[in-house]
Amino acid sequence: MSDYVLELKGITKIFPGVKALNNVQFQLKPGEVHALMGENGAGKSTFIKVITGVHKAESGEMYLFGKKVDFKGPRDAQQAGIAAVYQHPTSYPDLTVTENIFMNHEIKKNGIIQWKQMNEEAQGYLDQLDADFRCTMEMGALSVAQQQMVEIAKAISTHAKIVILDEPTAALTANESQKLYKIVDKLRESGVSIIFISHRFEDMYRLASRVTVFRDSQYIGTYDVNGITNSELIKHMVGREISDLFPKPDVKPGEEVIRIEGFSRTGYFKNVNLSVKAGEIVGLTGLVGAGRTEVMESVCGITKPDAGKVYLYGKEITIKNPSDAMNNGIILLPEDRQKTGLILSWGLGRNVTLPIVGKLSKNGFTDEKRERELSRDLLEDVDTKAGSIFVPASALSGGNQQKVVVAKALAQDNMKVIIMDEPTKGVDVGAKAEIYQIMGNLAKEGFAIIMISSEMPEILGMCDRVCVMCNGRITGELSRREATQELILELAMEKGPDKKKQEVVK
């Protein structure tokens, strides 16, 4: 009898010109939560697709409950008791939760779908997960966290003995992540074995007993979570020491660059006041839904506020649309880089020069030589790892895509204020350190930076000041010295213990 419910040995997977997996191994114990970590491009996703039968390995062996298996496709893996829940739910938005849960394994009797029984069972699965919605709701009406819950319910409905969770917390709030942790605990207690892929150390420490690290498509090692430090784990993941993950430069703030006064928009935020000086990094944090992004979108002219003024170097400016903001040197790096930050099918060079294409054109013709030289220089400045400027943005890792978005901002030579919305979302630890370095360099050059973030470590590690929002209002401002995770959370829930900390930001 094997000690493992799942074991893979010597797995190698080759795509044209690329060895995506090179002789990797993995073991999963009964009732274990086993973390799988590594930088983007380390081979984690390919490995999961081998386990679930999506890809067939060129060499290697896989054993399930001690028996060698050879899946011909995903259905074989599902029938064997393996289910995967991906970061982006693969659901049908116009169908009900029940229909999504039982997709491809409907309950039938004499060829007729048993809707009553399916609804009862689907609701039972949701109740097990303490869901706050009904099985008859349409999938498209649910939040990302609720959709992930449906995907987990789907895995339960197939009686899966092994569940793979691929970056499940990447798009979740802190509160939603805590709910997911409880669901994982329930699954483990019921005897399910779980492979948990994540870039977040807090996920690993909270849930996993062991962690396996991949790097450059190779197996690096498996370690007891209680026996490995953050710095050791980072070194295994990136192959080098990252002595200072948050390289915050010591910059003396200069003159006030931007000031926002009395910003209000009915239903979103009210009387928001904020100022940032040259060389200063100001964090804007709070629970998701607090109004952080909405305020900055209004500042940049994406939405229209009901009230409020914007001052640049002490002079009031009028911003009616995003072009006005960019012409005044206020640049927003959006949260969703794939949907609103980049044109994924375009090459990197064209993405970078898109905001200034008019300046590179004469008589309707673009100076392509100048465009190539400029984009190449800017991409090199932020250390983008890509074969050429003609590589489509879709081919890059999340971290390198974020660097392209930064390079795109730098292309605008009048830039004064940079608003970075969740700049390291879905980015691995090595790329995070590089993005923080870029941010620090921009601060040293005198740019005013506003960083919207739900990541407490980067807020505490990179910001000179922290402004906390709750229910559309700024409930407190903290200096770098006095900011703590506990105090930020109290302010984010309007429970600040000190009246001084709850004054509206001036």
Short mmCIF file of C-alpha atoms in Angstrom, two decimals:
data_model
loop_
_atom_site.label_atom_id
_atom_site.label_comp_id
_atom_site.label_asym_id
_atom_site.label_seq_id
_atom_site.Cartn_x
_atom_site.Cartn_y
_atom_site.Cartn_z
CA MET A 1 0.00 0.00 0.00
CA SER A 2 1.47 3.37 -1.05
CA ASP A 3 1.98 6.19 1.45
CA TYR A 4 0.71 8.62 -1.18
CA VAL A 5 -2.66 9.22 -2.83
CA LEU A 6 -0.82 10.76 -5.77
CA GLU A 7 2.77 10.37 -6.88
CA LEU A 8 4.53 11.58 -10.01
CA LYS A 9 8.05 10.55 -11.02
CA GLY A 10 10.32 11.97 -13.71
CA ILE A 11 7.63 13.96 -15.51
CA THR A 12 8.89 15.71 -18.64
CA LYS A 13 6.68 17.74 -20.97
CA ILE A 14 7.98 19.31 -24.18
CA PHE A 15 6.28 21.89 -26.37
CA PRO A 16 7.84 22.99 -29.68
CA GLY A 17 11.17 24.54 -28.71
CA VAL A 18 10.36 24.58 -24.99
CA LYS A 19 10.87 22.03 -22.22
CA ALA A 20 7.97 23.03 -19.97
CA LEU A 21 8.70 20.32 -17.36
CA ASN A 22 12.06 18.67 -16.90
CA ASN A 23 12.12 15.46 -14.83
CA VAL A 24 9.90 16.78 -12.03
CA GLN A 25 8.42 14.82 -9.14
CA PHE A 26 5.66 15.27 -6.59
CA GLN A 27 4.00 13.32 -3.76
CA LEU A 28 0.65 14.01 -2.10
CA LYS A 29 -0.32 12.36 1.18
CA PRO A 30 -3.86 11.40 2.28
CA GLY A 31 -5.75 14.36 3.78
CA GLU A 32 -2.84 16.72 3.13
CA VAL A 33 -2.80 20.30 1.91
CA HIS A 34 0.39 20.48 -0.14
CA ALA A 35 1.47 23.89 -1.48
CA LEU A 36 3.08 24.17 -4.91
CA MET A 37 5.08 27.36 -5.40
CA GLY A 38 7.40 28.93 -7.94
CA GLU A 39 7.75 31.98 -10.16
CA ASN A 40 5.53 32.49 -13.19
CA GLY A 41 6.86 30.20 -15.91
CA ALA A 42 8.25 27.67 -13.42
CA GLY A 43 6.00 24.93 -14.83
CA LYS A 44 3.22 24.80 -12.24
CA SER A 45 0.31 25.19 -14.67
CA THR A 46 1.71 22.65 -17.11
CA PHE A 47 2.25 20.21 -14.27
CA ILE A 48 -1.38 20.57 -13.14
CA LYS A 49 -2.58 19.97 -16.70
CA VAL A 50 -0.56 16.75 -16.81
CA ILE A 51 -2.21 15.58 -13.59
CA THR A 52 -5.70 16.43 -14.91
CA GLY A 53 -5.16 14.77 -18.29
CA VAL A 54 -5.14 17.97 -20.36
CA HIS A 55 -1.51 17.36 -21.40
CA LYS A 56 0.27 14.06 -21.88
CA ALA A 57 3.86 13.94 -20.67
CA GLU A 58 6.64 12.75 -22.98
CA SER A 59 8.13 10.72 -20.15
CA GLY A 60 7.52 9.90 -16.51
CA GLU A 61 5.01 7.95 -14.45
CA MET A 62 1.96 8.86 -12.39
CA TYR A 63 0.49 6.74 -9.60
CA LEU A 64 -2.94 7.14 -8.04
CA PHE A 65 -3.44 5.35 -4.72
CA GLY A 66 -0.37 3.26 -5.56
CA LYS A 67 -1.63 2.21 -8.99
CA LYS A 68 -0.02 3.45 -12.19
CA VAL A 69 -2.40 5.51 -14.34
CA ASP A 70 -2.29 6.93 -17.85
CA PHE A 71 -5.05 9.46 -18.47
CA LYS A 72 -6.19 9.92 -22.07
CA GLY A 73 -8.01 13.15 -21.25
CA PRO A 74 -9.65 15.29 -18.53
CA ARG A 75 -12.67 12.97 -18.25
CA ASP A 76 -10.37 10.10 -17.20
CA ALA A 77 -8.90 12.28 -14.45
CA GLN A 78 -12.36 13.35 -13.28
CA GLN A 79 -13.61 9.77 -13.16
CA ALA A 80 -10.49 8.84 -11.18
CA GLY A 81 -11.39 11.43 -8.51
CA ILE A 82 -9.25 14.43 -9.50
CA ALA A 83 -10.76 17.91 -9.85
CA ALA A 84 -9.17 21.29 -10.52
CA VAL A 85 -10.42 24.75 -9.56
CA TYR A 86 -8.66 27.39 -11.61
CA GLN A 87 -7.89 31.03 -10.76
CA HIS A 88 -10.36 32.24 -13.38
CA PRO A 89 -13.57 30.21 -13.00
CA THR A 90 -14.51 28.40 -16.22
CA SER A 91 -18.23 28.83 -15.77
CA TYR A 92 -21.28 29.46 -17.93
CA PRO A 93 -22.59 32.86 -16.74
CA ASP A 94 -26.09 32.51 -18.22
CA LEU A 95 -26.75 29.13 -16.59
CA THR A 96 -27.78 28.52 -12.99
CA VAL A 97 -25.44 27.44 -10.24
CA THR A 98 -26.98 23.94 -10.35
CA GLU A 99 -26.40 23.66 -14.10
CA ASN A 100 -22.77 24.71 -13.64
CA ILE A 101 -22.18 22.26 -10.80
CA PHE A 102 -23.57 19.29 -12.73
CA MET A 103 -22.21 20.25 -16.16
CA ASN A 104 -21.15 17.05 -18.00
CA HIS A 105 -22.34 14.77 -15.19
CA GLU A 106 -26.05 15.52 -14.93
CA ILE A 107 -28.29 13.18 -12.94
CA LYS A 108 -30.56 11.38 -15.40
CA LYS A 109 -33.27 8.74 -15.21
CA ASN A 110 -34.42 7.06 -18.39
CA GLY A 111 -32.61 9.81 -20.30
CA ILE A 112 -34.44 12.61 -18.48
CA ILE A 113 -32.54 15.13 -16.37
CA GLN A 114 -33.69 15.04 -12.74
CA TRP A 115 -33.83 18.76 -12.00
CA LYS A 116 -35.41 18.50 -8.56
CA GLN A 117 -32.79 16.05 -7.34
CA MET A 118 -29.97 18.11 -8.88
CA ASN A 119 -31.20 21.31 -7.23
CA GLU A 120 -31.48 19.57 -3.86
CA GLU A 121 -27.99 18.09 -4.11
CA ALA A 122 -26.48 21.34 -5.42
CA GLN A 123 -27.98 23.29 -2.52
CA GLY A 124 -26.65 20.64 -0.15
CA TYR A 125 -23.13 21.15 -1.48
CA LEU A 126 -23.49 24.93 -1.12
CA ASP A 127 -24.75 24.51 2.44
CA GLN A 128 -21.66 22.40 3.25
CA LEU A 129 -19.56 25.37 2.14
CA ASP A 130 -21.69 27.91 4.08
CA ALA A 131 -22.58 29.67 0.84
CA ASP A 132 -24.70 32.81 1.07
CA PHE A 133 -26.51 32.28 -2.24
CA ARG A 134 -28.98 29.80 -3.73
CA CYS A 135 -28.38 27.13 -6.35
CA THR A 136 -31.07 28.63 -8.60
CA MET A 137 -29.17 31.90 -9.13
CA GLU A 138 -27.47 32.60 -12.42
CA MET A 139 -23.70 32.18 -12.32
CA GLY A 140 -23.10 35.59 -13.89
CA ALA A 141 -24.78 37.31 -10.93
CA LEU A 142 -22.18 35.96 -8.46
CA SER A 143 -18.94 37.54 -7.27
CA VAL A 144 -15.58 35.97 -8.12
CA ALA A 145 -15.40 34.46 -4.62
CA GLN A 146 -18.88 32.97 -4.97
CA GLN A 147 -18.03 31.58 -8.41
CA GLN A 148 -14.98 29.87 -6.94
CA MET A 149 -17.23 28.38 -4.28
CA VAL A 150 -19.39 26.93 -7.06
CA GLU A 151 -16.29 25.42 -8.68
CA ILE A 152 -15.40 23.78 -5.37
CA ALA A 153 -18.99 22.52 -5.05
CA LYS A 154 -18.62 21.06 -8.54
CA ALA A 155 -15.49 19.21 -7.40
CA ILE A 156 -17.40 17.84 -4.40
CA SER A 157 -20.25 16.76 -6.69
CA THR A 158 -17.83 14.55 -8.65
CA HIS A 159 -16.77 12.93 -5.34
CA ALA A 160 -13.20 14.10 -5.94
CA LYS A 161 -10.57 12.68 -3.63
CA ILE A 162 -7.91 15.11 -4.90
CA VAL A 163 -8.70 18.80 -5.43
CA ILE A 164 -6.26 21.19 -7.10
CA LEU A 165 -6.74 24.88 -6.22
CA ASP A 166 -4.87 27.11 -8.68
CA GLU A 167 -4.25 30.63 -7.27
CA PRO A 168 -7.69 30.69 -5.61
CA THR A 169 -6.97 33.77 -3.46
CA ALA A 170 -5.43 35.96 -6.18
CA ALA A 171 -8.65 37.92 -6.80
CA LEU A 172 -10.11 37.65 -3.29
CA THR A 173 -10.31 40.15 -0.46
CA ALA A 174 -8.76 39.35 2.91
CA ASN A 175 -12.19 38.44 4.29
CA GLU A 176 -13.00 36.23 1.29
CA SER A 177 -9.62 34.52 1.64
CA GLN A 178 -10.45 33.68 5.26
CA LYS A 179 -13.70 32.07 4.11
CA LEU A 180 -11.80 30.05 1.52
CA TYR A 181 -9.37 28.87 4.21
CA LYS A 182 -12.30 27.50 6.21
CA ILE A 183 -13.62 25.67 3.13
CA VAL A 184 -10.20 24.11 2.57
CA ASP A 185 -10.10 23.05 6.21
CA LYS A 186 -13.49 21.34 5.78
CA LEU A 187 -12.34 19.52 2.67
CA ARG A 188 -9.20 18.30 4.41
CA GLU A 189 -11.16 17.15 7.44
CA SER A 190 -13.44 15.15 5.14
CA GLY A 191 -10.42 13.27 3.79
CA VAL A 192 -9.82 15.19 0.58
CA SER A 193 -6.18 15.77 -0.40
CA ILE A 194 -5.44 19.23 -1.78
CA ILE A 195 -2.76 20.72 -4.01
CA PHE A 196 -2.74 24.48 -3.33
CA ILE A 197 -0.93 26.71 -5.85
CA SER A 198 -0.24 30.24 -4.65
CA HIS A 199 2.21 33.15 -4.76
CA ARG A 200 1.13 34.24 -1.29
CA PHE A 201 3.15 33.05 1.68
CA GLU A 202 0.21 33.64 4.04
CA ASP A 203 -1.79 31.00 2.11
CA MET A 204 0.98 28.46 2.52
CA TYR A 205 1.56 29.10 6.22
CA ARG A 206 -2.15 29.06 7.01
CA LEU A 207 -3.06 25.88 5.13
CA ALA A 208 -0.18 23.67 4.05
CA SER A 209 1.95 21.18 5.91
CA ARG A 210 4.45 20.76 3.06
CA VAL A 211 5.54 22.89 0.11
CA THR A 212 7.12 21.81 -3.18
CA VAL A 213 9.08 24.36 -5.22
CA PHE A 214 9.55 24.40 -9.00
CA ARG A 215 12.03 26.68 -10.75
CA ASP A 216 12.74 26.95 -14.47
CA SER A 217 10.60 23.87 -15.20
CA GLN A 218 12.55 21.74 -12.71
CA TYR A 219 11.84 20.23 -9.30
CA ILE A 220 13.86 22.05 -6.63
CA GLY A 221 12.66 20.34 -3.45
CA THR A 222 9.89 19.56 -0.98
CA TYR A 223 10.01 21.11 2.50
CA ASP A 224 8.06 21.06 5.75
CA VAL A 225 6.29 24.42 6.05
CA ASN A 226 7.20 24.66 9.73
CA GLY A 227 10.86 24.09 8.91
CA ILE A 228 11.53 26.69 6.22
CA THR A 229 11.89 30.47 6.47
CA ASN A 230 10.61 33.07 4.04
CA SER A 231 14.11 33.94 2.86
CA GLU A 232 15.00 30.27 2.30
CA LEU A 233 11.80 29.69 0.34
CA ILE A 234 12.36 32.79 -1.81
CA LYS A 235 15.91 31.66 -2.58
CA HIS A 236 14.64 28.25 -3.70
CA MET A 237 11.96 29.88 -5.87
CA VAL A 238 14.07 32.50 -7.63
CA GLY A 239 17.54 30.95 -7.40
CA ARG A 240 19.05 33.97 -5.68
CA GLU A 241 18.94 35.89 -2.42
CA ILE A 242 16.43 38.72 -2.16
CA SER A 243 17.81 40.37 0.94
CA ASP A 244 15.34 43.23 0.88
CA LEU A 245 11.99 42.43 -0.67
CA PHE A 246 10.81 46.01 -0.07
CA PRO A 247 13.65 48.28 -1.27
CA LYS A 248 12.09 51.50 -0.01
CA PRO A 249 14.52 54.34 -0.75
CA ASP A 250 15.14 57.05 1.81
CA VAL A 251 13.78 60.03 -0.10
CA LYS A 252 13.11 63.40 1.48
CA PRO A 253 9.70 64.50 0.13
CA GLY A 254 9.76 67.68 -1.94
CA GLU A 255 6.97 70.11 -2.74
CA GLU A 256 3.34 69.08 -2.90
CA VAL A 257 2.59 67.75 -6.39
CA ILE A 258 -1.09 66.82 -6.21
CA ARG A 259 -3.88 67.63 -3.80
CA ILE A 260 -7.42 66.26 -3.95
CA GLU A 261 -10.08 68.17 -1.99
CA GLY A 262 -13.67 67.27 -1.19
CA PHE A 263 -14.04 64.51 -3.74
CA SER A 264 -17.53 62.95 -3.63
CA ARG A 265 -19.56 60.67 -5.87
CA THR A 266 -22.96 59.49 -4.67
CA GLY A 267 -22.94 55.80 -3.80
CA TYR A 268 -19.16 55.46 -4.05
CA PHE A 269 -17.20 57.93 -1.89
CA LYS A 270 -17.66 61.15 0.04
CA ASN A 271 -15.46 64.11 0.98
CA VAL A 272 -12.14 62.45 0.16
CA ASN A 273 -9.05 64.61 0.76
CA LEU A 274 -5.54 63.49 -0.15
CA SER A 275 -2.18 65.04 -1.00
CA VAL A 276 1.14 63.64 -2.27
CA LYS A 277 4.55 65.29 -2.44
CA ALA A 278 7.38 64.77 -4.90
CA GLY A 279 9.31 61.58 -4.11
CA GLU A 280 6.59 60.35 -1.79
CA ILE A 281 4.78 56.99 -1.97
CA VAL A 282 1.33 57.21 -0.40
CA GLY A 283 -0.64 54.00 0.10
CA LEU A 284 -4.41 53.94 -0.31
CA THR A 285 -5.80 50.82 1.32
CA GLY A 286 -8.90 49.33 2.89
CA LEU A 287 -11.25 46.46 2.24
CA VAL A 288 -12.33 45.84 -1.35
CA GLY A 289 -15.43 47.96 -1.98
CA ALA A 290 -14.19 50.81 0.21
CA GLY A 291 -14.03 53.12 -2.82
CA ARG A 292 -10.25 53.28 -3.37
CA THR A 293 -10.21 52.61 -7.12
CA GLU A 294 -13.38 54.62 -7.67
CA VAL A 295 -11.81 57.77 -6.18
CA MET A 296 -8.75 57.52 -8.40
CA GLU A 297 -10.84 56.81 -11.49
CA SER A 298 -12.70 60.06 -10.85
CA VAL A 299 -9.44 61.93 -10.34
CA CYS A 300 -8.31 60.62 -13.76
CA GLY A 301 -11.56 61.55 -15.52
CA ILE A 302 -12.76 57.99 -16.11
CA THR A 303 -15.87 58.76 -14.07
CA LYS A 304 -17.34 62.13 -13.13
CA PRO A 305 -17.41 63.13 -9.44
CA ASP A 306 -20.34 65.08 -8.00
CA ALA A 307 -17.95 67.40 -6.18
CA GLY A 308 -14.27 67.93 -5.63
CA LYS A 309 -11.19 69.79 -6.85
CA VAL A 310 -7.76 68.68 -8.04
CA TYR A 311 -4.69 70.88 -7.56
CA LEU A 312 -1.38 70.32 -9.32
CA TYR A 313 1.56 72.21 -7.76
CA GLY A 314 -1.01 74.37 -5.95
CA LYS A 315 -2.95 75.33 -9.08
CA GLU A 316 -6.48 74.01 -9.65
CA ILE A 317 -6.84 71.95 -12.82
CA THR A 318 -9.92 70.70 -14.66
CA ILE A 319 -10.12 67.03 -15.61
CA LYS A 320 -13.13 66.05 -17.70
CA ASN A 321 -11.73 62.87 -19.26
CA PRO A 322 -8.63 60.61 -19.16
CA SER A 323 -6.91 62.67 -21.86
CA ASP A 324 -7.08 65.73 -19.60
CA ALA A 325 -5.46 63.73 -16.79
CA MET A 326 -2.66 62.45 -19.04
CA ASN A 327 -2.07 65.91 -20.52
CA ASN A 328 -1.57 67.16 -16.95
CA GLY A 329 0.87 64.34 -16.19
CA ILE A 330 -1.45 62.19 -14.05
CA ILE A 331 -1.08 58.56 -15.12
CA LEU A 332 -3.15 55.59 -13.91
CA LEU A 333 -1.80 52.04 -14.06
CA PRO A 334 -5.06 50.03 -13.85
CA GLU A 335 -5.70 47.04 -11.62
CA ASP A 336 -6.59 44.71 -14.50
CA ARG A 337 -3.53 45.03 -16.74
CA GLN A 338 -4.86 42.45 -19.21
CA LYS A 339 -8.24 44.09 -19.82
CA THR A 340 -7.49 47.80 -19.46
CA GLY A 341 -3.71 48.15 -19.31
CA LEU A 342 -2.59 46.32 -22.45
CA ILE A 343 -3.74 45.20 -25.87
CA LEU A 344 -2.66 41.60 -25.50
CA SER A 345 -2.52 40.77 -29.20
CA TRP A 346 -0.21 43.72 -29.91
CA GLY A 347 3.56 43.63 -29.65
CA LEU A 348 5.26 45.14 -26.62
CA GLY A 349 6.62 48.11 -28.55
CA ARG A 350 3.22 49.20 -29.85
CA ASN A 351 1.72 48.84 -26.37
CA VAL A 352 4.40 51.08 -24.88
CA THR A 353 4.08 53.86 -27.45
CA LEU A 354 0.27 53.79 -27.74
CA PRO A 355 -0.32 56.89 -25.52
CA ILE A 356 2.16 58.99 -27.54
CA VAL A 357 1.60 57.68 -31.05
CA GLY A 358 0.44 61.15 -32.11
CA LYS A 359 3.80 62.64 -31.10
CA LEU A 360 5.60 60.02 -33.19
CA SER A 361 3.57 60.74 -36.31
CA LYS A 362 3.90 63.34 -39.04
CA ASN A 363 1.51 63.84 -41.92
CA GLY A 364 -0.35 60.71 -40.88
CA PHE A 365 2.75 58.50 -40.89
CA THR A 366 4.42 57.04 -37.80
CA ASP A 367 8.19 57.29 -37.45
CA GLU A 368 8.58 53.56 -36.90
CA LYS A 369 12.35 53.69 -36.33
CA ARG A 370 11.96 56.22 -33.54
CA GLU A 371 9.02 54.25 -32.13
CA ARG A 372 11.09 51.05 -31.99
CA GLU A 373 14.08 52.76 -30.40
CA LEU A 374 11.98 54.50 -27.75
CA SER A 375 9.99 51.40 -26.80
CA ARG A 376 13.13 49.27 -26.68
CA ASP A 377 14.86 51.76 -24.36
CA LEU A 378 11.84 52.02 -22.04
CA LEU A 379 11.38 48.25 -21.82
CA GLU A 380 15.08 47.88 -20.99
CA ASP A 381 14.77 50.60 -18.32
CA VAL A 382 12.24 48.46 -16.42
CA ASP A 383 14.13 45.21 -17.18
CA THR A 384 11.35 43.53 -19.16
CA LYS A 385 12.23 39.93 -19.99
CA ALA A 386 11.13 39.30 -23.57
CA GLY A 387 12.70 38.14 -26.82
CA SER A 388 11.92 41.35 -28.69
CA ILE A 389 9.60 44.35 -28.79
CA PHE A 390 7.48 42.46 -31.32
CA VAL A 391 6.50 39.69 -28.90
CA PRO A 392 2.75 39.94 -28.13
CA ALA A 393 1.93 41.07 -24.61
CA SER A 394 -0.17 37.91 -24.14
CA ALA A 395 3.02 35.82 -24.21
CA LEU A 396 4.54 37.45 -21.11
CA SER A 397 4.23 36.49 -17.46
CA GLY A 398 2.14 38.66 -15.15
CA GLY A 399 5.20 40.39 -13.74
CA ASN A 400 6.59 41.27 -17.16
CA GLN A 401 3.17 42.46 -18.34
CA GLN A 402 3.13 44.83 -15.36
CA LYS A 403 6.57 46.13 -16.37
CA VAL A 404 5.23 46.87 -19.85
CA VAL A 405 2.41 48.90 -18.27
CA VAL A 406 5.03 50.87 -16.30
CA ALA A 407 7.09 51.42 -19.46
CA LYS A 408 3.93 52.68 -21.17
CA ALA A 409 3.52 55.26 -18.39
CA LEU A 410 7.17 56.31 -18.66
CA ALA A 411 6.71 56.96 -22.38
CA GLN A 412 4.76 60.08 -21.43
CA ASP A 413 7.51 62.62 -20.80
CA ASN A 414 5.21 64.98 -18.86
CA MET A 415 4.43 62.44 -16.13
CA LYS A 416 4.22 63.90 -12.63
CA VAL A 417 1.82 61.62 -10.70
CA ILE A 418 1.67 57.83 -10.98
CA ILE A 419 -1.35 56.01 -9.60
CA MET A 420 -0.61 52.27 -9.32
CA ASP A 421 -3.71 50.14 -8.67
CA GLU A 422 -2.78 46.71 -7.20
CA PRO A 423 0.62 46.77 -8.99
CA THR A 424 1.71 43.28 -7.90
CA LYS A 425 -1.61 41.43 -8.16
CA GLY A 426 -1.03 37.87 -9.40
CA VAL A 427 2.74 38.45 -9.61
CA ASP A 428 5.36 36.06 -8.23
CA VAL A 429 7.80 37.02 -5.51
CA GLY A 430 10.78 37.63 -7.80
CA ALA A 431 8.80 39.97 -10.07
CA LYS A 432 7.32 41.71 -7.03
CA ALA A 433 10.79 42.65 -5.80
CA GLU A 434 11.63 44.04 -9.25
CA ILE A 435 8.41 46.10 -9.40
CA TYR A 436 9.10 47.51 -5.93
CA GLN A 437 12.60 48.44 -7.11
CA ILE A 438 11.10 50.29 -10.09
CA MET A 439 8.67 52.06 -7.76
CA GLY A 440 11.52 53.10 -5.50
CA ASN A 441 13.53 54.42 -8.45
CA LEU A 442 10.55 56.48 -9.61
CA ALA A 443 10.25 57.99 -6.13
CA LYS A 444 13.95 58.89 -6.19
CA GLU A 445 13.39 60.66 -9.51
CA GLY A 446 10.81 62.88 -7.80
CA PHE A 447 7.53 61.44 -9.05
CA ALA A 448 4.53 61.48 -6.72
CA ILE A 449 3.19 57.94 -6.33
CA ILE A 450 -0.20 56.72 -5.09
CA MET A 451 -0.34 52.97 -4.57
CA ILE A 452 -3.73 51.31 -4.16
CA SER A 453 -3.21 47.91 -2.58
CA SER A 454 -4.89 45.15 -0.59
CA GLU A 455 -1.50 43.57 0.15
CA MET A 456 -0.64 44.59 3.70
CA PRO A 457 3.09 43.69 3.49
CA GLU A 458 3.69 45.99 0.51
CA ILE A 459 1.66 48.81 2.06
CA LEU A 460 3.78 48.62 5.21
CA GLY A 461 7.01 47.98 3.31
CA MET A 462 6.84 50.61 0.56
CA CYS A 463 4.74 53.58 1.72
CA ASP A 464 5.77 56.83 3.41
CA ARG A 465 2.17 57.37 4.49
CA VAL A 466 -0.93 55.18 4.51
CA CYS A 467 -4.46 56.46 3.97
CA VAL A 468 -7.17 53.98 4.94
CA MET A 469 -10.67 53.96 3.45
CA CYS A 470 -13.91 52.45 4.67
CA ASN A 471 -17.36 52.81 3.10
CA GLY A 472 -16.24 55.57 0.74
CA ARG A 473 -14.48 57.70 3.36
CA ILE A 474 -10.90 58.08 4.49
CA THR A 475 -10.99 57.01 8.12
CA GLY A 476 -7.37 57.67 8.96
CA GLU A 477 -3.86 58.60 7.88
CA LEU A 478 -0.81 56.84 9.34
CA SER A 479 2.85 57.65 8.99
CA ARG A 480 5.30 54.91 8.02
CA ARG A 481 6.51 54.80 11.62
CA GLU A 482 3.11 54.36 13.26
CA ALA A 483 1.43 52.11 10.65
CA THR A 484 0.78 48.53 11.75
CA GLN A 485 -1.36 45.80 10.24
CA GLU A 486 -3.67 45.81 13.25
CA LEU A 487 -4.25 49.56 13.19
CA ILE A 488 -4.85 49.59 9.43
CA LEU A 489 -7.45 46.82 9.78
CA GLU A 490 -9.17 48.68 12.61
CA LEU A 491 -9.42 51.81 10.45
CA ALA A 492 -10.57 49.74 7.46
CA MET A 493 -13.49 48.57 9.59
CA GLU A 494 -14.03 52.00 11.21
CA LYS A 495 -12.88 50.76 14.59
CA GLY A 496 -9.90 53.05 15.00
CA PRO A 497 -9.17 53.42 18.74
CA ASP A 498 -7.61 56.87 18.51
CA LYS A 499 -9.65 59.86 17.38
CA LYS A 500 -6.50 61.49 16.04
CA LYS A 501 -6.03 58.58 13.67
CA GLN A 502 -9.56 58.96 12.32
CA GLU A 503 -9.39 62.58 11.23
CA VAL A 504 -10.01 63.17 7.54
CA VAL A 505 -6.72 63.40 5.64
CA LYS A 506 -5.66 66.99 5.00
#
